[in-house]
CSV table of C-alpha atoms in Angstrom, one decimal:
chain,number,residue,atom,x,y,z
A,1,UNK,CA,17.9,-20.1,-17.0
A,2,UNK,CA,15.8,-22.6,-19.6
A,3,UNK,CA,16.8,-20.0,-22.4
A,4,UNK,CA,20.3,-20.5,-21.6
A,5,UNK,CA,22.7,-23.3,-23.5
A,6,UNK,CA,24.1,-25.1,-20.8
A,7,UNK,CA,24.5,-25.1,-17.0
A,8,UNK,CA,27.1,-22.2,-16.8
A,9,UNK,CA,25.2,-19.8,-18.8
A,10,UNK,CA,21.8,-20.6,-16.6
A,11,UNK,CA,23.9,-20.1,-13.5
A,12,UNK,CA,25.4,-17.0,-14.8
A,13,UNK,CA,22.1,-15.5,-15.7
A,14,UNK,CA,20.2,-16.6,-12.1
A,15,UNK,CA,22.7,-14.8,-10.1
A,16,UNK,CA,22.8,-12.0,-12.3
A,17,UNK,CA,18.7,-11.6,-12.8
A,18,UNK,CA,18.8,-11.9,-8.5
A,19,UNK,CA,21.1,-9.0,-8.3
A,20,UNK,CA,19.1,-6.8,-11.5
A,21,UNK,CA,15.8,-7.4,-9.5
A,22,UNK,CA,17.7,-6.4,-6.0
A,23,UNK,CA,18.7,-2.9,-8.1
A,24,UNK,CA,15.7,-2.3,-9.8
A,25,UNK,CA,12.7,-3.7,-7.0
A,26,UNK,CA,14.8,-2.3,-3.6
A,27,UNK,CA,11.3,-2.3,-1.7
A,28,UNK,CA,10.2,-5.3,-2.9
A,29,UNK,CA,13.9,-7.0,-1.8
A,30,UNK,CA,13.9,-5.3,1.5
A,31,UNK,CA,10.5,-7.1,2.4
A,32,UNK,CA,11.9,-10.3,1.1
A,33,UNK,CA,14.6,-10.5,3.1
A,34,UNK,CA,13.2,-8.9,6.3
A,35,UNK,CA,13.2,-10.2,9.2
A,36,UNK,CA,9.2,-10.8,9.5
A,37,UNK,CA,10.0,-12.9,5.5
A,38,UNK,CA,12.7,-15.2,7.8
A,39,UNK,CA,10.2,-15.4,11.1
A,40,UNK,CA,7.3,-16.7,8.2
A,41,UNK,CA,9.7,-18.7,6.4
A,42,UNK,CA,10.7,-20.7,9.9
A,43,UNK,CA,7.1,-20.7,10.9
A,44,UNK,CA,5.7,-22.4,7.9
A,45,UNK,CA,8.4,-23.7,5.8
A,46,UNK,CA,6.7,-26.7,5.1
A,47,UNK,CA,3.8,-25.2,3.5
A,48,UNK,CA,5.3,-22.6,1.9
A,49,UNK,CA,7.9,-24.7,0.0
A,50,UNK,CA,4.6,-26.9,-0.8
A,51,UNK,CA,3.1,-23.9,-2.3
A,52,UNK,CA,6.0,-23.3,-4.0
A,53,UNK,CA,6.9,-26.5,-5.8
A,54,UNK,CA,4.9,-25.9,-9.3
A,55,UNK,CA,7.2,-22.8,-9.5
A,56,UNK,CA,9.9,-24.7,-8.8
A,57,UNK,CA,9.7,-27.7,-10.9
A,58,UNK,CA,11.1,-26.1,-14.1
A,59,UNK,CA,14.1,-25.2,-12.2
A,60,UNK,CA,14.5,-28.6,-10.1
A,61,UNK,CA,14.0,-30.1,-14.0
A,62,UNK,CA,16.9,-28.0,-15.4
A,63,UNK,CA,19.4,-28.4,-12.8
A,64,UNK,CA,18.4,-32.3,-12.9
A,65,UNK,CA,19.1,-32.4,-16.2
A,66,UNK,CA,22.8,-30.5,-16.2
A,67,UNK,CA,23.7,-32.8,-13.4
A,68,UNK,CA,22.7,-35.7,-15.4
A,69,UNK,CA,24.8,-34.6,-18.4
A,70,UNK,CA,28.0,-33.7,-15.9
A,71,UNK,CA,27.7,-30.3,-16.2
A,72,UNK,CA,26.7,-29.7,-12.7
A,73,UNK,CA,27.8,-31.3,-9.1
A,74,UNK,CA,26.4,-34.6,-7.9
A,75,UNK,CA,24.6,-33.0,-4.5
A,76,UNK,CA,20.9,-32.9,-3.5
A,77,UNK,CA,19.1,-30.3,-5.0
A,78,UNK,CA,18.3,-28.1,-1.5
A,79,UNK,CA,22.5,-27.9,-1.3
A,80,UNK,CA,23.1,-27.1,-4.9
A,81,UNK,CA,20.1,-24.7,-4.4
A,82,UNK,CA,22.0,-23.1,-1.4
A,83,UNK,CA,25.3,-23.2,-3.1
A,84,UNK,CA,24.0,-21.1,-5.8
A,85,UNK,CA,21.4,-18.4,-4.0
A,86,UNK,CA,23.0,-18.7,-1.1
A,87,UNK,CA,26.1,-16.1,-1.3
A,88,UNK,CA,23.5,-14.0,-3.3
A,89,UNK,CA,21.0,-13.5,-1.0
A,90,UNK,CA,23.7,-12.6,1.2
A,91,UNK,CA,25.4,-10.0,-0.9
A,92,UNK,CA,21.5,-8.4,-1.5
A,93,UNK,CA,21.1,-8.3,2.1
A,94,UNK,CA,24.4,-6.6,3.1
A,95,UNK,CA,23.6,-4.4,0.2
A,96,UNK,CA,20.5,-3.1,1.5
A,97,UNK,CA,21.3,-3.1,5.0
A,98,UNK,CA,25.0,-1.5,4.9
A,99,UNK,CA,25.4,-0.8,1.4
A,100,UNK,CA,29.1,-0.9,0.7
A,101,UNK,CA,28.6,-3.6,-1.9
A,102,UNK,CA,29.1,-2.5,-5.4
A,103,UNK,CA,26.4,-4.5,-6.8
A,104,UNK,CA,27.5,-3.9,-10.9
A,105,UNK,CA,30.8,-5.1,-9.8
A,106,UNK,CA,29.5,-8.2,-7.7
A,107,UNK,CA,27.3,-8.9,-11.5
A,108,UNK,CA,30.4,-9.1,-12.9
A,109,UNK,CA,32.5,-11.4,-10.9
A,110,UNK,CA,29.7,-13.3,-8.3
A,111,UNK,CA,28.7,-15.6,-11.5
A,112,UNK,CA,32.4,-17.0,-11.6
A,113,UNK,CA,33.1,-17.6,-8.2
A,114,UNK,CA,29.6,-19.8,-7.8
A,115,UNK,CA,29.7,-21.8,-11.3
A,116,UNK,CA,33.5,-22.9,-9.5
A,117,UNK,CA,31.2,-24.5,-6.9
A,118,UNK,CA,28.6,-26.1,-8.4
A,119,UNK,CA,30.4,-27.0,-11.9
A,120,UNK,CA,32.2,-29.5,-13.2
């Protein structure tokens, strides 16, 4: 994302890197998005997202900043968060729980249909 020249480029490249690490870590996406990940998440998601926030800061930084030059929707940054990982994580976990999900082809067109919801 910060080596990327503006907001639809970063976008681009989150969704895509999600989906390449989904492909290439199956195991490690499987126990991300199990159910035991969501029970912990609800349990203590205060904490964890408090843990979190160092990691995080470079990314709230660079989407503050491409909303600040226009390039990305006025919203708080928990929806534009969900706007963007939202349809993802959902396309990784139908993919590794059904698997009819093409995940090349979802790289190629996913990008698109999420910069049209969080760009301007």
């Amino acid at each position: 994302m910060e080596q990327t020249d503006d907001a639809r480029s970063g976008v681009h490249a989150v969704v895509r890197a999600y989906f390449r690490f989904a492909q290439l870590h199956p195991d490690a996406a499987r126990l991300m998005h199990s159910a035991t990940a969501d029970r912990e998440l609800a349990a203590h998601a205060h904490r964890l997202r408090g843990a979190q926030e160092a990691r995080l800061a470079p990314i709230a930084a660079w989407l503050h900043a491409h909303q600040a030059s226009g390039q990305l929707v006025d919203l708080p940054l928990p929806v534009l968060e969900s706007l963007i990982l939202g349809p993802v994580t959902g396309i990784v976990r139908r993919w590794l729980s059904v698997g009819d999900i093409d995940m090349d082809e979802a790289a190629r067109t996913v990008p698109d249909h999420i910069w049209r919801s969080v760009g301007r």
